[in-house]
């Protein structure tokens, strides 16, 4: 084989090897990016706590020395502050087998992202994200909400707004044993089939006994208007 042909083969082999190496680097970079959750970062905030989960079977899951070595390696890549590198301390292991990590100084969003990317470069990392306090706040958009004294924090109020900060009750079924229910646009979408348990037609005022119709015909008596209390309670629940 001529020298020209040999050089051509060598160059071709080098080009192939370079392409494979670059492809591997791109694949590794993409994989590492998928292991970082950046949704908790805000430009105006600082961060010093992070949650890192290592994969099952990794040495970092079972060996605290290996865990510290991995974290120290990631921290060394970041810029130093006041002549010293960032220190990372293991705080605790969570029930989901992820580790809470604390930096020895506050990091801005850019440095926090850089640190997480360095941590995620370790293929043993399943995910990394910032550890931050979340405050759940729910404010009703009902224009008549101020009239619903029973929801508030005053006397007789059930403090519903504080409960809504925790859960909206979605998926919960509540049985209301009361005067029945009336047709109401705010309730119809959340109603399940009910039942009329009253046998005495003089009391039920609907002309029949027990049946599968929970409608409230009203409980007006003498000069007193109907209370529609069942609808009121159902509205409170809904």
Coordinates of N, CA and C in Angstrom, one line a residue:
X1 N 0.9 -1.2 0.0 CA 0.0 0.0 0.0 C 0.9 1.2 0.0
X2 N 0.5 2.2 -0.8 CA 1.4 3.4 -0.9 C 1.2 4.3 0.4
X3 N 2.2 5.2 0.5 CA 2.2 6.1 1.7 C 1.0 6.9 1.7
X4 N 0.5 7.3 0.5 CA -0.7 8.2 0.3 C -1.9 7.5 0.8
X5 N -2.0 6.2 0.4 CA -3.2 5.4 0.8 C -3.2 5.1 2.3
X6 N -1.9 4.9 2.9 CA -1.8 4.6 4.3 C -2.2 5.9 5.1
X7 N -1.8 7.0 4.6 CA -2.1 8.3 5.3 C -3.6 8.5 5.2
X8 N -4.2 8.2 4.1 CA -5.6 8.4 3.9 C -6.4 7.5 4.9
X9 N -6.0 6.3 5.1 CA -6.6 5.4 6.0 C -6.5 5.9 7.4
X10 N -5.3 6.3 7.8 CA -5.1 6.8 9.1 C -6.0 8.0 9.4
X11 N -6.0 9.0 8.4 CA -6.8 10.1 8.6 C -8.3 9.8 8.8
X12 N -8.7 8.8 7.9 CA -10.1 8.4 8.0 C -10.4 7.8 9.4
X13 N -9.5 6.9 9.9 CA -9.7 6.3 11.2 C -9.7 7.4 12.3
X14 N -8.9 8.4 12.1 CA -8.8 9.5 13.1 C -10.1 10.2 13.1
X15 N -10.7 10.5 11.9 CA -11.9 11.2 11.8 C -13.1 10.4 12.4
X16 N -13.1 9.1 12.2 CA -14.1 8.3 12.8 C -14.0 8.3 14.3
X17 N -12.8 8.1 14.8 CA -12.6 8.1 16.3 C -13.0 9.4 16.9
X18 N -12.7 10.5 16.2 CA -13.1 11.8 16.7 C -14.6 12.0 16.7
X19 N -15.2 11.6 15.7 CA -16.7 11.7 15.6 C -17.4 10.9 16.7
X20 N -16.9 9.7 16.9 CA -17.4 8.8 18.0 C -17.2 9.5 19.4
X21 N -16.0 10.1 19.6 CA -15.7 10.7 20.9 C -16.7 11.9 21.1
X22 N -16.8 12.7 20.0 CA -17.7 13.9 20.1 C -19.1 13.5 20.4
X23 N -19.6 12.4 19.7 CA -20.9 11.9 19.8 C -21.2 11.5 21.3
X24 N -20.2 10.8 21.8 CA -20.3 10.3 23.2 C -20.4 11.5 24.2
X25 N -19.6 12.5 23.9 CA -19.6 13.7 24.8 C -21.0 14.4 24.7
X26 N -21.5 14.5 23.5 CA -22.9 15.1 23.4 C -23.9 14.3 24.1
X27 N -23.8 13.0 23.9 CA -24.8 12.1 24.6 C -24.7 12.2 26.1
X28 N -23.5 12.2 26.6 CA -23.3 12.3 28.0 C -23.8 13.6 28.5
X29 N -23.5 14.7 27.8 CA -24.0 16.1 28.2 C -25.5 16.1 28.2
X30 N -26.2 15.5 27.2 CA -27.6 15.5 27.2 C -28.2 14.7 28.3
X31 N -27.6 13.5 28.6 CA -28.0 12.7 29.7 C -27.9 13.4 31.0
X32 N -26.8 14.1 31.2 CA -26.6 14.9 32.5 C -27.6 16.0 32.6
X33 N -27.9 16.6 31.5 CA -28.9 17.7 31.5 C -30.3 17.2 32.0
X34 N -30.6 16.0 31.6 CA -31.9 15.4 32.0 C -32.0 15.1 33.4
X35 N -30.8 15.1 34.1 CA -30.8 14.7 35.5 C -30.9 16.0 36.4
X36 N -31.0 17.1 35.8 CA -31.0 18.4 36.6 C -32.4 19.0 36.5
X37 N -33.0 19.3 37.7 CA -34.2 20.0 37.8 C -34.0 21.5 38.1
X38 N -34.1 22.3 37.1 CA -33.8 23.8 37.3 C -35.1 24.6 37.6
X39 N -36.2 23.9 37.7 CA -37.5 24.7 37.9 C -37.5 25.5 39.2
X40 N -36.7 25.1 40.2 CA -36.8 25.8 41.4 C -35.9 27.0 41.5
X41 N -35.1 27.3 40.4 CA -34.2 28.4 40.5 C -34.8 29.7 40.1
X42 N -34.6 30.8 40.8 CA -35.1 32.1 40.5 C -33.9 33.0 40.5
X43 N -33.8 33.9 39.5 CA -32.6 34.8 39.4 C -32.4 35.6 40.6
X44 N -33.4 36.1 41.3 CA -33.2 37.0 42.4 C -32.9 36.3 43.8
X45 N -32.9 35.0 43.8 CA -32.8 34.2 45.0 C -31.4 33.6 45.2
X46 N -31.0 33.3 46.4 CA -29.8 32.6 46.7 C -30.1 31.2 47.3
X47 N -29.1 30.3 47.1 CA -29.4 28.9 47.5 C -28.2 28.3 48.2
X48 N -28.4 27.5 49.2 CA -27.3 26.8 49.9 C -27.7 25.4 50.2
X49 N -28.8 24.9 49.8 CA -29.2 23.5 50.1 C -29.7 22.9 48.8
X50 N -29.3 21.6 48.6 CA -29.6 20.9 47.4 C -30.0 19.5 47.7
X51 N -30.8 18.9 46.8 CA -31.3 17.5 47.0 C -30.6 16.7 45.9
X52 N -29.9 15.7 46.2 CA -29.2 14.8 45.3 C -29.6 13.4 45.5
X53 N -30.0 12.7 44.5 CA -30.3 11.3 44.6 C -29.4 10.5 43.7
X54 N -28.7 9.6 44.3 CA -27.8 8.7 43.6 C -28.6 7.4 43.2
X55 N -28.1 6.8 42.2 CA -28.8 5.6 41.7 C -28.7 4.4 42.6
X56 N -29.7 3.5 42.6 CA -29.6 2.3 43.4 C -28.3 1.5 42.9
X57 N -27.6 1.0 43.9 CA -26.4 0.2 43.6 C -25.2 1.0 43.5
X58 N -25.3 2.3 43.5 CA -24.1 3.2 43.4 C -23.3 3.2 44.7
X59 N -22.0 3.4 44.7 CA -21.2 3.4 45.9 C -21.6 4.6 46.8
X60 N -22.1 5.7 46.2 CA -22.5 6.9 47.0 C -23.7 6.6 47.9
X61 N -24.5 5.6 47.5 CA -25.7 5.2 48.3 C -25.4 4.5 49.5
X62 N -24.2 3.8 49.5 CA -23.9 2.9 50.6 C -22.6 3.4 51.4
X63 N -21.8 4.3 50.8 CA -20.5 4.6 51.3 C -20.5 6.2 51.5
X64 N -20.5 6.6 52.7 CA -20.4 8.1 52.9 C -19.1 8.7 52.5
X65 N -18.0 7.9 52.5 CA -16.8 8.4 52.0 C -16.8 8.7 50.5
X66 N -17.4 7.8 49.7 CA -17.6 8.0 48.3 C -18.5 9.1 48.0
X67 N -19.6 9.3 48.8 CA -20.5 10.4 48.7 C -19.8 11.7 48.8
X68 N -19.0 11.8 49.9 CA -18.3 13.1 50.1 C -17.3 13.3 49.0
X69 N -16.6 12.3 48.5 CA -15.6 12.5 47.5 C -16.3 13.0 46.2
X70 N -17.4 12.5 45.9 CA -18.1 12.9 44.7 C -18.6 14.4 44.8
X71 N -19.1 14.7 46.0 CA -19.5 16.1 46.2 C -18.3 17.1 46.1
X72 N -17.2 16.7 46.8 CA -16.0 17.5 46.8 C -15.5 17.7 45.4
X73 N -15.5 16.7 44.6 CA -15.0 16.8 43.2 C -15.9 17.8 42.4
X74 N -17.2 17.8 42.6 CA -18.1 18.7 41.9 C -17.8 20.1 42.4
X75 N -17.6 20.3 43.7 CA -17.4 21.7 44.2 C -16.1 22.3 43.8
X76 N -15.1 21.5 43.6 CA -13.8 22.0 43.2 C -13.8 22.7 41.9
X77 N -14.7 22.4 41.0 CA -14.7 23.0 39.7 C -15.3 24.4 39.7
X78 N -16.0 24.8 40.8 CA -16.6 26.1 40.8 C -15.6 27.2 41.3
X79 N -15.9 28.4 40.9 CA -15.0 29.5 41.4 C -14.9 29.6 42.9
X80 N -13.7 30.0 43.4 CA -13.6 30.2 44.8 C -14.1 31.5 45.3
X81 N -14.5 31.6 46.5 CA -15.0 32.9 47.1 C -14.1 33.2 48.3
X82 N -13.5 34.4 48.2 CA -12.6 34.9 49.2 C -11.4 34.0 49.4
X83 N -10.9 33.4 48.3 CA -9.8 32.6 48.4 C -10.0 31.1 48.8
X84 N -11.3 30.7 49.0 CA -11.5 29.4 49.4 C -12.6 28.7 48.5
X85 N -12.5 27.4 48.4 CA -13.5 26.7 47.5 C -14.8 26.5 48.3
X86 N -15.8 26.2 47.6 CA -17.1 25.9 48.2 C -17.0 24.6 48.9
X87 N -17.5 24.6 50.2 CA -17.6 23.4 50.9 C -19.0 22.8 50.9
X88 N -19.2 21.5 50.8 CA -20.5 20.9 50.8 C -20.5 19.9 51.9
X89 N -21.6 19.9 52.6 CA -21.8 19.1 53.8 C -23.1 18.2 53.6
X90 N -23.0 17.0 54.0 CA -24.2 16.1 53.9 C -25.0 16.3 55.2
X91 N -26.3 16.7 55.0 CA -27.2 17.0 56.1 C -27.9 15.8 56.5
X92 N -28.6 15.1 55.6 CA -29.4 13.9 56.0 C -29.8 13.2 54.8
X93 N -30.2 11.9 55.0 CA -30.8 11.2 53.9 C -32.3 11.1 54.1
X94 N -33.1 11.4 53.0 CA -34.5 11.5 53.1 C -35.1 10.1 53.0
X95 N -36.4 10.0 53.2 CA -37.1 8.7 53.1 C -37.1 8.2 51.7
X96 N -37.0 9.1 50.7 CA -37.0 8.6 49.3 C -35.6 8.3 48.9
X97 N -34.7 8.2 49.8 CA -33.3 7.8 49.6 C -32.5 8.9 48.8
X98 N -33.0 10.1 48.8 CA -32.2 11.2 48.3 C -31.5 11.9 49.4
X99 N -30.4 12.6 49.1 CA -29.6 13.2 50.2 C -29.7 14.7 50.1
X100 N -29.8 15.3 51.3 CA -29.9 16.8 51.4 C -28.4 17.3 51.6
X101 N -28.0 18.2 50.8 CA -26.6 18.7 50.8 C -26.7 20.2 51.1
X102 N -25.8 20.7 51.9 CA -25.7 22.1 52.2 C -24.3 22.7 51.9
X103 N -24.3 23.8 51.2 CA -23.1 24.5 50.9 C -22.8 25.5 52.0
X104 N -21.5 25.8 52.2 CA -21.1 26.6 53.3 C -21.2 28.1 53.0
X105 N -21.8 28.4 51.9 CA -22.1 29.8 51.6 C -23.3 29.9 50.6
X106 N -24.0 31.0 50.6 CA -25.1 31.2 49.7 C -24.6 31.3 48.2
X107 N -25.3 30.7 47.3 CA -24.9 30.7 45.9 C -26.0 31.5 45.1
X108 N -25.6 32.3 44.2 CA -26.6 32.9 43.3 C -27.1 31.9 42.4
X109 N -28.1 32.2 41.6 CA -28.8 31.2 40.7 C -27.8 30.6 39.7
X110 N -26.8 31.5 39.2 CA -25.9 31.0 38.2 C -24.9 30.0 38.8
X111 N -24.4 30.3 40.0 CA -23.5 29.4 40.7 C -24.2 28.1 41.1
X112 N -25.4 28.3 41.6 CA -26.2 27.1 42.0 C -26.4 26.1 40.8
X113 N -26.7 26.7 39.6 CA -26.9 25.9 38.4 C -25.6 25.2 38.0
X114 N -24.5 26.0 38.1 CA -23.2 25.4 37.8 C -22.8 24.2 38.7
X115 N -23.1 24.4 40.0 CA -22.9 23.3 41.0 C -23.7 22.1 40.6
X116 N -25.0 22.3 40.3 CA -25.9 21.2 40.0 C -25.4 20.4 38.8
X117 N -24.9 21.2 37.8 CA -24.4 20.6 36.6 C -23.2 19.7 36.8
X118 N -22.3 20.2 37.7 CA -21.2 19.4 38.0 C -21.5 18.2 38.8
X119 N -22.5 18.3 39.7 CA -23.0 17.1 40.4 C -23.6 16.1 39.5
X120 N -24.4 16.6 38.5 CA -25.1 15.7 37.6 C -24.2 15.1 36.6
X121 N -23.0 15.6 36.4 CA -22.0 15.0 35.5 C -21.6 13.6 35.9
X122 N -21.8 13.3 37.2 CA -21.5 11.9 37.7 C -22.7 11.0 37.2
X123 N -22.4 10.0 36.4 CA -23.4 9.1 35.9 C -24.2 8.4 37.0
X124 N -23.7 8.4 38.2 CA -24.4 7.7 39.3 C -25.5 8.5 39.9
X125 N -25.6 9.8 39.4 CA -26.6 10.7 39.9 C -27.9 10.5 39.2
X126 N -29.0 10.2 39.9 CA -30.3 10.1 39.3 C -31.0 11.4 39.1
X127 N -30.9 12.3 40.0 CA -31.3 13.7 39.8 C -30.8 14.6 40.9
X128 N -30.8 15.9 40.6 CA -30.3 16.9 41.5 C -31.2 18.1 41.3
X129 N -31.6 18.8 42.5 CA -32.4 20.0 42.4 C -32.2 20.8 43.7
X130 N -32.6 22.0 43.7 CA -32.5 22.9 44.9 C -33.5 22.4 45.9
X131 N -33.1 22.6 47.2 CA -34.0 22.4 48.3 C -34.5 23.7 48.8
X132 N -35.7 24.0 48.6 CA -36.3 25.3 48.9 C -37.6 25.1 49.6
X133 N -38.0 26.2 50.4 CA -39.3 26.2 51.0 C -40.4 26.6 50.0
X134 N -41.5 25.9 49.8 CA -42.6 26.3 49.0 C -43.7 26.7 49.8
X135 N -44.3 27.8 49.5 CA -45.5 28.3 50.2 C -46.7 28.2 49.3
X136 N -47.6 27.4 49.7 CA -48.8 27.2 48.9 C -49.9 28.2 49.3
X137 N -50.4 29.0 48.4 CA -51.4 30.0 48.7 C -52.6 29.8 47.8
X138 N -53.8 29.7 48.3 CA -54.9 29.6 47.4 C -55.9 30.8 47.8
X139 N -56.2 31.6 46.8 CA -57.1 32.7 47.0 C -58.4 32.5 46.2
X140 N -59.6 32.4 46.7 CA -60.8 32.2 45.9 C -61.0 33.4 45.0
X141 N -61.5 33.1 43.8 CA -61.9 34.2 42.9 C -63.4 34.5 42.8
X142 N -64.1 33.9 43.8 CA -65.5 34.2 43.9 C -65.8 35.6 44.4
X143 N -66.5 36.4 43.6 CA -66.7 37.8 43.9 C -67.6 37.9 45.1
X144 N -68.3 36.9 45.5 CA -69.2 37.0 46.7 C -68.5 36.3 47.9
X145 N -67.3 36.0 47.8 CA -66.6 35.2 48.9 C -66.7 35.9 50.2
X146 N -66.6 37.2 50.2 CA -66.6 38.0 51.4 C -67.9 37.9 52.2
X147 N -69.0 37.5 51.5 CA -70.3 37.3 52.1 C -70.4 35.9 52.8
X148 N -69.4 35.0 52.5 CA -69.5 33.7 53.1 C -68.8 33.7 54.5
X149 N -69.4 34.2 55.5 CA -68.8 34.3 56.8 C -68.3 33.0 57.3
X150 N -69.0 31.9 57.0 CA -68.8 30.6 57.5 C -67.4 30.1 57.1
X151 N -66.8 30.6 56.0 CA -65.5 30.1 55.6 C -64.4 30.8 56.3
X152 N -64.6 31.9 56.9 CA -63.5 32.8 57.4 C -63.0 32.3 58.8
X153 N -62.2 33.3 59.4 CA -61.6 33.0 60.6 C -62.3 33.6 61.8
X154 N -63.4 34.3 61.6 CA -64.1 34.9 62.7 C -64.9 33.9 63.5
X155 N -65.7 34.4 64.4 CA -66.6 33.5 65.2 C -67.5 32.6 64.3
X156 N -67.4 31.3 64.6 CA -68.2 30.4 63.8 C -67.6 30.0 62.5
X157 N -66.5 30.6 62.1 CA -65.9 30.3 60.8 C -65.1 29.0 60.9
X158 N -65.0 28.3 59.8 CA -64.3 27.0 59.7 C -62.9 27.2 59.3
X159 N -62.4 28.4 59.0 CA -61.1 28.7 58.6 C -60.7 27.9 57.3
X160 N -61.6 27.9 56.4 CA -61.5 27.2 55.1 C -60.3 27.6 54.3
X161 N -60.0 28.9 54.4 CA -58.9 29.4 53.6 C -57.5 28.8 54.0
X162 N -57.4 28.5 55.3 CA -56.2 27.9 55.8 C -56.1 26.4 55.3
X163 N -57.2 25.8 55.2 CA -57.3 24.4 54.8 C -57.0 24.3 53.3
X164 N -57.4 25.3 52.5 CA -57.2 25.4 51.1 C -55.7 25.6 50.7
X165 N -55.0 26.1 51.7 CA -53.5 26.2 51.4 C -52.8 24.9 51.5
X166 N -53.5 23.9 52.0 CA -53.0 22.5 52.1 C -53.6 21.6 51.0
X167 N -54.9 21.7 50.9 CA -55.5 20.8 49.9 C -56.8 21.4 49.4
X168 N -57.2 21.2 48.2 CA -58.5 21.6 47.7 C -59.6 20.6 47.9
X169 N -59.3 19.4 48.3 CA -60.3 18.4 48.6 C -60.6 17.6 47.3
X170 N -59.9 17.8 46.2 CA -60.2 17.1 45.0 C -60.2 15.6 45.2
X171 N -61.2 15.0 44.6 CA -61.3 13.5 44.7 C -61.9 13.0 46.0
X172 N -62.3 13.9 46.9 CA -62.9 13.5 48.2 C -64.4 13.5 48.0
X173 N -65.0 12.4 48.6 CA -66.5 12.3 48.5 C -67.0 12.5 49.9
X174 N -68.0 13.5 50.1 CA -68.6 13.8 51.3 C -70.1 13.6 51.2
X175 N -70.6 12.8 52.2 CA -72.1 12.6 52.2 C -72.7 13.7 53.1
X176 N -73.7 14.4 52.6 CA -74.4 15.4 53.3 C -75.8 14.9 53.7
X177 N -76.1 14.7 55.0 CA -77.4 14.3 55.4 C -78.1 15.5 55.9
X178 N -79.0 16.0 55.1 CA -79.7 17.2 55.4 C -81.1 17.3 54.7
X179 N -81.5 18.5 54.3 CA -82.9 18.6 53.8 C -82.9 18.2 52.3
X180 N -81.8 17.9 51.7 CA -81.8 17.6 50.3 C -81.0 18.6 49.5
X181 N -81.2 18.6 48.2 CA -80.4 19.5 47.4 C -81.2 20.1 46.3
X182 N -80.9 21.3 45.9 CA -81.6 22.0 44.8 C -80.7 22.1 43.6
X183 N -81.2 22.4 42.5 CA -80.4 22.6 41.3 C -79.7 23.9 41.4
X184 N -78.4 23.8 41.3 CA -77.5 25.0 41.4 C -76.3 24.9 40.5
X185 N -76.0 25.9 39.7 CA -74.9 25.9 38.8 C -73.6 25.7 39.4
X186 N -73.4 26.2 40.7 CA -72.1 26.0 41.3 C -71.9 24.6 41.9
X187 N -73.0 23.8 41.9 CA -72.9 22.5 42.6 C -73.1 21.3 41.6
X188 N -73.8 21.6 40.6 CA -74.2 20.4 39.7 C -73.1 19.6 39.2
X189 N -71.9 20.2 38.8 CA -70.8 19.5 38.3 C -70.2 18.5 39.3
X190 N -70.4 18.8 40.6 CA -69.7 18.0 41.6 C -70.7 17.1 42.4
X191 N -71.9 17.0 41.9 CA -72.9 16.2 42.6 C -72.9 14.7 42.2
X192 N -73.0 13.8 43.1 CA -73.2 12.4 42.8 C -74.6 12.0 43.2
X193 N -75.1 10.9 42.6 CA -76.5 10.5 42.9 C -76.7 10.4 44.4
X194 N -77.9 10.8 44.9 CA -78.3 10.8 46.3 C -79.5 10.0 46.5
X195 N -80.1 10.2 47.7 CA -81.3 9.3 48.1 C -82.1 10.1 49.1
X196 N -83.4 9.9 49.0 CA -84.4 10.4 49.9 C -84.8 9.3 50.9
X197 N -84.4 9.5 52.2 CA -84.6 8.5 53.2 C -85.9 8.7 54.0
X198 N -86.7 9.7 53.7 CA -87.9 10.1 54.5 C -89.1 9.3 54.0
X199 N -89.7 8.5 54.9 CA -90.9 7.8 54.6 C -92.2 8.6 54.7
X200 N -92.3 9.4 55.7 CA -93.5 10.2 56.0 C -93.6 11.3 55.0
X201 N -94.6 11.2 54.1 CA -94.8 12.3 53.1 C -95.2 13.6 53.7
X202 N -95.8 13.6 54.9 CA -96.1 14.9 55.5 C -94.8 15.6 55.9
X203 N -93.8 14.8 56.2 CA -92.5 15.5 56.6 C -91.7 15.8 55.3
X204 N -91.7 14.8 54.4 CA -90.8 15.0 53.2 C -91.4 16.1 52.3
X205 N -92.7 16.2 52.3 CA -93.3 17.3 51.4 C -93.1 17.1 49.9
X206 N -92.8 15.9 49.5 CA -92.6 15.6 48.1 C -93.6 14.7 47.5
X207 N -94.6 14.2 48.4 CA -95.6 13.4 47.9 C -95.3 11.9 47.8
X208 N -94.1 11.5 48.1 CA -93.8 10.1 48.0 C -92.8 9.7 49.2
X209 N -92.6 8.5 49.3 CA -91.7 8.0 50.4 C -90.2 7.9 49.9
X210 N -89.6 6.9 50.4 CA -88.2 6.7 50.0 C -88.0 6.5 48.5
X211 N -87.0 7.2 48.0 CA -86.7 7.0 46.6 C -85.3 7.6 46.3
X212 N -84.9 7.5 45.1 CA -83.5 7.9 44.7 C -83.4 9.3 44.3
X213 N -84.5 10.1 44.6 CA -84.5 11.6 44.3 C -84.2 12.4 45.5
X214 N -83.0 13.0 45.6 CA -82.6 13.7 46.8 C -83.0 15.2 46.8
X215 N -83.9 15.6 45.8 CA -84.2 17.0 45.6 C -84.9 17.5 46.9
X216 N -84.6 18.8 47.2 CA -85.2 19.4 48.4 C -86.5 20.2 47.9
X217 N -87.7 19.8 48.3 CA -88.9 20.5 47.9 C -89.1 21.7 48.8
X218 N -88.3 21.9 49.8 CA -88.5 23.1 50.7 C -89.1 22.6 52.0
X219 N -88.7 23.4 53.1 CA -89.3 23.0 54.4 C -90.0 24.2 55.0
X220 N -90.7 25.0 54.1 CA -91.4 26.1 54.6 C -92.5 25.6 55.5
X221 N -92.8 26.4 56.6 CA -93.8 26.0 57.6 C -94.5 27.3 58.1
X222 N -95.8 27.3 57.9 CA -96.5 28.5 58.4 C -96.0 29.7 57.6
X223 N -95.6 30.7 58.3 CA -95.0 31.9 57.6 C -93.5 31.9 57.5
X224 N -92.9 30.8 57.8 CA -91.4 30.7 57.7 C -91.0 30.2 56.4
X225 N -90.1 30.9 55.7 CA -89.7 30.4 54.4 C -88.8 29.2 54.5
X226 N -88.6 28.5 53.4 CA -87.7 27.3 53.3 C -86.3 27.7 53.6
X227 N -85.6 26.8 54.3 CA -84.2 27.1 54.7 C -83.2 26.7 53.6
X228 N -83.6 25.8 52.8 CA -82.7 25.2 51.8 C -81.3 24.9 52.4
X229 N -81.4 24.3 53.6 CA -80.2 24.1 54.4 C -79.3 23.1 53.8
X230 N -79.9 22.1 53.2 CA -79.0 21.0 52.5 C -78.2 21.6 51.4
X231 N -78.7 22.5 50.6 CA -78.0 23.1 49.6 C -76.9 24.0 50.1
X232 N -77.2 24.7 51.2 CA -76.2 25.6 51.9 C -75.0 24.8 52.4
X233 N -75.3 23.6 53.0 CA -74.2 22.8 53.5 C -73.4 22.2 52.4
X234 N -74.1 21.7 51.3 CA -73.4 21.2 50.2 C -72.5 22.2 49.5
X235 N -73.0 23.4 49.5 CA -72.2 24.5 49.0 C -70.9 24.8 49.8
X236 N -71.1 24.6 51.1 CA -69.9 24.8 52.0 C -68.9 23.7 51.7
X237 N -69.4 22.5 51.5 CA -68.5 21.3 51.3 C -67.8 21.5 49.9
X238 N -68.6 21.8 48.9 CA -68.1 21.9 47.6 C -67.1 23.1 47.4

